[in-house]
PDB file of C-alpha atoms in Angstrom:
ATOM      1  CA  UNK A  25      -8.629 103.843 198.553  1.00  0.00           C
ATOM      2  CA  UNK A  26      -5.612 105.841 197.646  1.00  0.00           C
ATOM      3  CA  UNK A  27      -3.449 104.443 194.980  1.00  0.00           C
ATOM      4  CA  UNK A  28      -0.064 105.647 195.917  1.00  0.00           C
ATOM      5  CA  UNK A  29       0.961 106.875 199.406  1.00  0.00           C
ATOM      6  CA  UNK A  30       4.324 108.661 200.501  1.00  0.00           C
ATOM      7  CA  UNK A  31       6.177 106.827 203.924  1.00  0.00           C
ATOM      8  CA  UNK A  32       9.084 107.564 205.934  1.00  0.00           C
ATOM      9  CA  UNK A  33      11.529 104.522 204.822  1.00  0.00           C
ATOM     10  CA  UNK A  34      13.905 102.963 207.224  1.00  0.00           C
ATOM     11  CA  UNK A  35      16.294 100.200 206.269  1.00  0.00           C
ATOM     12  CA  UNK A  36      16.969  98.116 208.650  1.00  0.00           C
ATOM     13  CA  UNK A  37      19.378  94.366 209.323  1.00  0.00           C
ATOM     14  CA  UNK A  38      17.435  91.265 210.106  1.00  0.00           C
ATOM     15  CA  UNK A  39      18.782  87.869 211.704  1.00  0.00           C
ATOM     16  CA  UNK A  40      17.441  86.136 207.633  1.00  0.00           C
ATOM     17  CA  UNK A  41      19.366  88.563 206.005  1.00  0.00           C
ATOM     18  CA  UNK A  42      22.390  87.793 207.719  1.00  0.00           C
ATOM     19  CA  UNK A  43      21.619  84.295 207.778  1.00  0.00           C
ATOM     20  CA  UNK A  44      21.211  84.502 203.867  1.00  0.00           C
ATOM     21  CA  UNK A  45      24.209  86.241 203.347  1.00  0.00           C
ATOM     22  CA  UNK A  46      26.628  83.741 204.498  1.00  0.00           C
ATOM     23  CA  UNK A  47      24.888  81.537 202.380  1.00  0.00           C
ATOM     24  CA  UNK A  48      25.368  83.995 199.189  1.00  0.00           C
ATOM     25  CA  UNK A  49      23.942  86.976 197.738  1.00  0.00           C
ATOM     26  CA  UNK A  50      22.632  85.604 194.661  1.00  0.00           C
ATOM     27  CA  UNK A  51      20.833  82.658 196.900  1.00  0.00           C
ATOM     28  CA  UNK A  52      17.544  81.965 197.000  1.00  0.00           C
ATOM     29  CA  UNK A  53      17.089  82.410 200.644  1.00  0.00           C
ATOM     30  CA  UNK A  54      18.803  86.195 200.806  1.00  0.00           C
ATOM     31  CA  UNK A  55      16.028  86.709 198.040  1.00  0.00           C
ATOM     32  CA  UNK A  56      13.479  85.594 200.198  1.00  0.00           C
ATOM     33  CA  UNK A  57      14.932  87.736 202.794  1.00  0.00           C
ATOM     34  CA  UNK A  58      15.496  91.002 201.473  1.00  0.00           C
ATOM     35  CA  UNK A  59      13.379  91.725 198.140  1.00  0.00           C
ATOM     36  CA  UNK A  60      10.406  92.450 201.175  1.00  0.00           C
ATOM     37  CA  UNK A  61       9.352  95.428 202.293  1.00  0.00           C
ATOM     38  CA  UNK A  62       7.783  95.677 205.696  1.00  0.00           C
ATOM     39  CA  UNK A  63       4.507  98.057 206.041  1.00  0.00           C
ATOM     40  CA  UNK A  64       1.840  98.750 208.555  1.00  0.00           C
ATOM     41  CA  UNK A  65      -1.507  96.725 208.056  1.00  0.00           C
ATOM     42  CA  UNK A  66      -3.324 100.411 207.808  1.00  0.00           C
ATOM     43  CA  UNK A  67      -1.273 101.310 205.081  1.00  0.00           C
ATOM     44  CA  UNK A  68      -1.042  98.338 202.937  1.00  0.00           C
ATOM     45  CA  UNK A  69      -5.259  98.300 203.592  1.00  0.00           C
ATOM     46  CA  UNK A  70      -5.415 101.738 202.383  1.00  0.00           C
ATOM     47  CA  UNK A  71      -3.525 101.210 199.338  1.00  0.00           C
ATOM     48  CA  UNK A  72      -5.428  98.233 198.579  1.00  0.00           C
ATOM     49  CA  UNK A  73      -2.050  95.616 199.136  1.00  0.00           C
ATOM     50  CA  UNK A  74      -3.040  92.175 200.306  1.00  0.00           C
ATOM     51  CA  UNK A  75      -0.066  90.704 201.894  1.00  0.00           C
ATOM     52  CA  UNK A  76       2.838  89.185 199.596  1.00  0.00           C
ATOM     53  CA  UNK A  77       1.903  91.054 196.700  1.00  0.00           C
ATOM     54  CA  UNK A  78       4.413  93.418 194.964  1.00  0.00           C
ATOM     55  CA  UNK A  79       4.904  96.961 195.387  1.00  0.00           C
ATOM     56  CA  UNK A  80       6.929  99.914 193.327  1.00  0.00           C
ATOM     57  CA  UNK A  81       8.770 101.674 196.043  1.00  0.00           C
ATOM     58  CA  UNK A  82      10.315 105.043 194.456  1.00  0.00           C
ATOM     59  CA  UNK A  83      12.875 107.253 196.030  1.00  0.00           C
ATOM     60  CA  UNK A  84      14.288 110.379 194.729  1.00  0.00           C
ATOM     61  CA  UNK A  85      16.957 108.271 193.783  1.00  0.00           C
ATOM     62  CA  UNK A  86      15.341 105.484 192.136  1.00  0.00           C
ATOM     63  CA  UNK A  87      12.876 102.694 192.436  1.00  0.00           C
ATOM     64  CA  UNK A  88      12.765  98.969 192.807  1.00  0.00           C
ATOM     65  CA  UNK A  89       9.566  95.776 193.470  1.00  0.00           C
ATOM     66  CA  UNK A  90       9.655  94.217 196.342  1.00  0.00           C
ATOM     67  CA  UNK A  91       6.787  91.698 197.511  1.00  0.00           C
ATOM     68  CA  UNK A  92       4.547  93.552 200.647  1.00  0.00           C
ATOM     69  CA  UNK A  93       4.322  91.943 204.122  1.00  0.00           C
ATOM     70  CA  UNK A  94       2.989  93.284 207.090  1.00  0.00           C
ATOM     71  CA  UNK A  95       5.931  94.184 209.359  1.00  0.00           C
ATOM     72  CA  UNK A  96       7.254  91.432 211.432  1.00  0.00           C
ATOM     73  CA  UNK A  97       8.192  94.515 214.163  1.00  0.00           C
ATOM     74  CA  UNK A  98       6.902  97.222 215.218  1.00  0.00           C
ATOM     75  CA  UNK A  99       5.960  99.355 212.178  1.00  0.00           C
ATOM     76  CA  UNK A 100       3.585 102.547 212.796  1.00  0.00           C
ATOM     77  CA  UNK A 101       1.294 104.027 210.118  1.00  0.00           C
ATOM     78  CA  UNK A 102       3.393 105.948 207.655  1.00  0.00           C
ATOM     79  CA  UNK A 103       6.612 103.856 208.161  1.00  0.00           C
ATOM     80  CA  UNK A 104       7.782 101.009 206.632  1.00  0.00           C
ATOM     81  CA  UNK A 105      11.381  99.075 206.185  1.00  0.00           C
ATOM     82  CA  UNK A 106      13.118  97.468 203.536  1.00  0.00           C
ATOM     83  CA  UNK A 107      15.943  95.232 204.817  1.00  0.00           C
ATOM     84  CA  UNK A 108      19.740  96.581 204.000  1.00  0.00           C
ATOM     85  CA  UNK A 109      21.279  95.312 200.962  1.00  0.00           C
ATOM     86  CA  UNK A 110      20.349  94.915 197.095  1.00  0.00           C
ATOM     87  CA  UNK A 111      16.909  95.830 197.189  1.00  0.00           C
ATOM     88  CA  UNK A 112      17.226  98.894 199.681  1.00  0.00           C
ATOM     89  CA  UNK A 113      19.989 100.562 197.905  1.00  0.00           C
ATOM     90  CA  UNK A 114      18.473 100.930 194.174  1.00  0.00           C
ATOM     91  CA  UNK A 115      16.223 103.638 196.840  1.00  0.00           C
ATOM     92  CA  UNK A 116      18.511 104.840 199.571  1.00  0.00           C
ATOM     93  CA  UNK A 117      19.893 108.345 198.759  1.00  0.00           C
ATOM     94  CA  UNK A 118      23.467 108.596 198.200  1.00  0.00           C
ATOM     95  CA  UNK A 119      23.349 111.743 201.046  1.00  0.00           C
ATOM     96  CA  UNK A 120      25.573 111.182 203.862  1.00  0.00           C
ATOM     97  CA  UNK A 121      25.430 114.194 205.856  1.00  0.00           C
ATOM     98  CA  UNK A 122      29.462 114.365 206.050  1.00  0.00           C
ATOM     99  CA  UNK A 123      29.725 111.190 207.646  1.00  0.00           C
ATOM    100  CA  UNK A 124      30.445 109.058 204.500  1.00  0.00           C
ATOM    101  CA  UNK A 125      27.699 106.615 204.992  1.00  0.00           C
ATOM    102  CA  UNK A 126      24.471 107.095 203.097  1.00  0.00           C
ATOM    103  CA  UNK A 127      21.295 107.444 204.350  1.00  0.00           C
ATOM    104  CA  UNK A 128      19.791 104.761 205.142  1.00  0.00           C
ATOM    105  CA  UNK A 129      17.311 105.657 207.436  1.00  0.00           C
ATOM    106  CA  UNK A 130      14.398 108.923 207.538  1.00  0.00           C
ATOM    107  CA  UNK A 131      13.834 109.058 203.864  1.00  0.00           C
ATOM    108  CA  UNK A 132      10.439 109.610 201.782  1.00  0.00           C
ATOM    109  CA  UNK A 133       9.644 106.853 199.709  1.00  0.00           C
ATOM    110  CA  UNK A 134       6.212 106.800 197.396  1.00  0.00           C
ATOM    111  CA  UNK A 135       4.772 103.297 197.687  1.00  0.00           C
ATOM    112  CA  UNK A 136       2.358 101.598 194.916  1.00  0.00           C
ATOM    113  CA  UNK A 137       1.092  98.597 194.769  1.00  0.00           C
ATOM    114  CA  UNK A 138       2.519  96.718 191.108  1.00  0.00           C
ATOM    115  CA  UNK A 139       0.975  93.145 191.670  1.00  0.00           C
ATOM    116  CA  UNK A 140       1.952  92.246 187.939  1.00  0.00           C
ATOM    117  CA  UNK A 141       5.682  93.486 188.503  1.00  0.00           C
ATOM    118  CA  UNK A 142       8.467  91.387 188.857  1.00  0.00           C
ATOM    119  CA  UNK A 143      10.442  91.160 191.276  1.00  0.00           C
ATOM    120  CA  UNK A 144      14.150  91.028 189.969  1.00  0.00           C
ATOM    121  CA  UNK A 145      16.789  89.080 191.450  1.00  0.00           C
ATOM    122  CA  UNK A 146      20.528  90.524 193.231  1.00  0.00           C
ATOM    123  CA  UNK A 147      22.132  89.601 190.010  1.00  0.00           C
ATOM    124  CA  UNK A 148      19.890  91.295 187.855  1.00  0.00           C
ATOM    125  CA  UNK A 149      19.514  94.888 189.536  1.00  0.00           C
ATOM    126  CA  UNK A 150      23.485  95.029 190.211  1.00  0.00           C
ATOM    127  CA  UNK A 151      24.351  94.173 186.786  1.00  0.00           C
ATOM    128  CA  UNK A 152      21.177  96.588 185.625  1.00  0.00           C
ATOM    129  CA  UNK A 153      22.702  99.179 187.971  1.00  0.00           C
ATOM    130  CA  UNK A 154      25.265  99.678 185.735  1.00  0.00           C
ATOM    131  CA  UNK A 155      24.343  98.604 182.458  1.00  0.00           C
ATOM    132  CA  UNK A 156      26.033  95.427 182.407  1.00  0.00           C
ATOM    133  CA  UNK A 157      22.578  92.664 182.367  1.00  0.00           C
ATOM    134  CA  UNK A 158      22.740  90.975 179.570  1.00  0.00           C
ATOM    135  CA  UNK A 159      19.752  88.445 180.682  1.00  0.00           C
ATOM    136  CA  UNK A 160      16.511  90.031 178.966  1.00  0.00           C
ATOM    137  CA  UNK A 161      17.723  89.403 175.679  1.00  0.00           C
TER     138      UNK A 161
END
């Protein structure tokens, strides 16, 4: 069993996610909907990652927890999908290949699993993103 394995990363929209964003971004149901990150039975087996656990995914442009599910579409061995939004953009790297979008798809991402991480909420990671959360202390 391997303890941290590099995939190819592909964010993606979901009918929840949008479903949780009219509700709000700081709701408990666009939680539920995007702090997931979808992998490939295989993988999460070989990294020793029972379904909804957490994970540290880390990007060359950051990292973020997100709780492990096996993915609800198709999902091959080495790929896996974070849903677009909060979560996916502490990793997605701020390339954008003169088009002025970043990448949000075909990036590297090392996955581990962190079953005793936390997964932090919308609030907390966009205020933490810029040194503005105030609600560890």
């Amino acid at each position: 069993m391997t303890t941290k394995k590099t995939l190819n990363m592909i964010t993606q929209r979901a009918i929840e996610e949008g479903i949780a964003m009219e509700i709000g971004k700081t709701s408990r149901e666009y939680f539920e909907a995007c702090s997931i990150i979808e992998m490939n039975a295989h993988d999460m087996k070989e990294l020793g990652i029972m379904k909804n656990t957490n994970v540290r995914v880390k990007s060359e442009s950051g990292e973020v927890v997100v709780k492990a599910i096996v993915g609800r579409q198709t999902c091959y061995p080495g790929l896996c999908h974070i849903r677009q939004g909060v979560w996916a953009n502490q990793v997605v790297p701020p390339r954008t290949q003169s088009t002025g979008a970043p990448q949000y798809s075909g990036f590297p991402v090392t996955v581990e699993p962190a079953p005793n991480e936390k997964l932090k909420s919308a609030l907390e990671l966009v205020q933490g993103s810029v040194g503005l959360w105030k609600g560890d202390q």
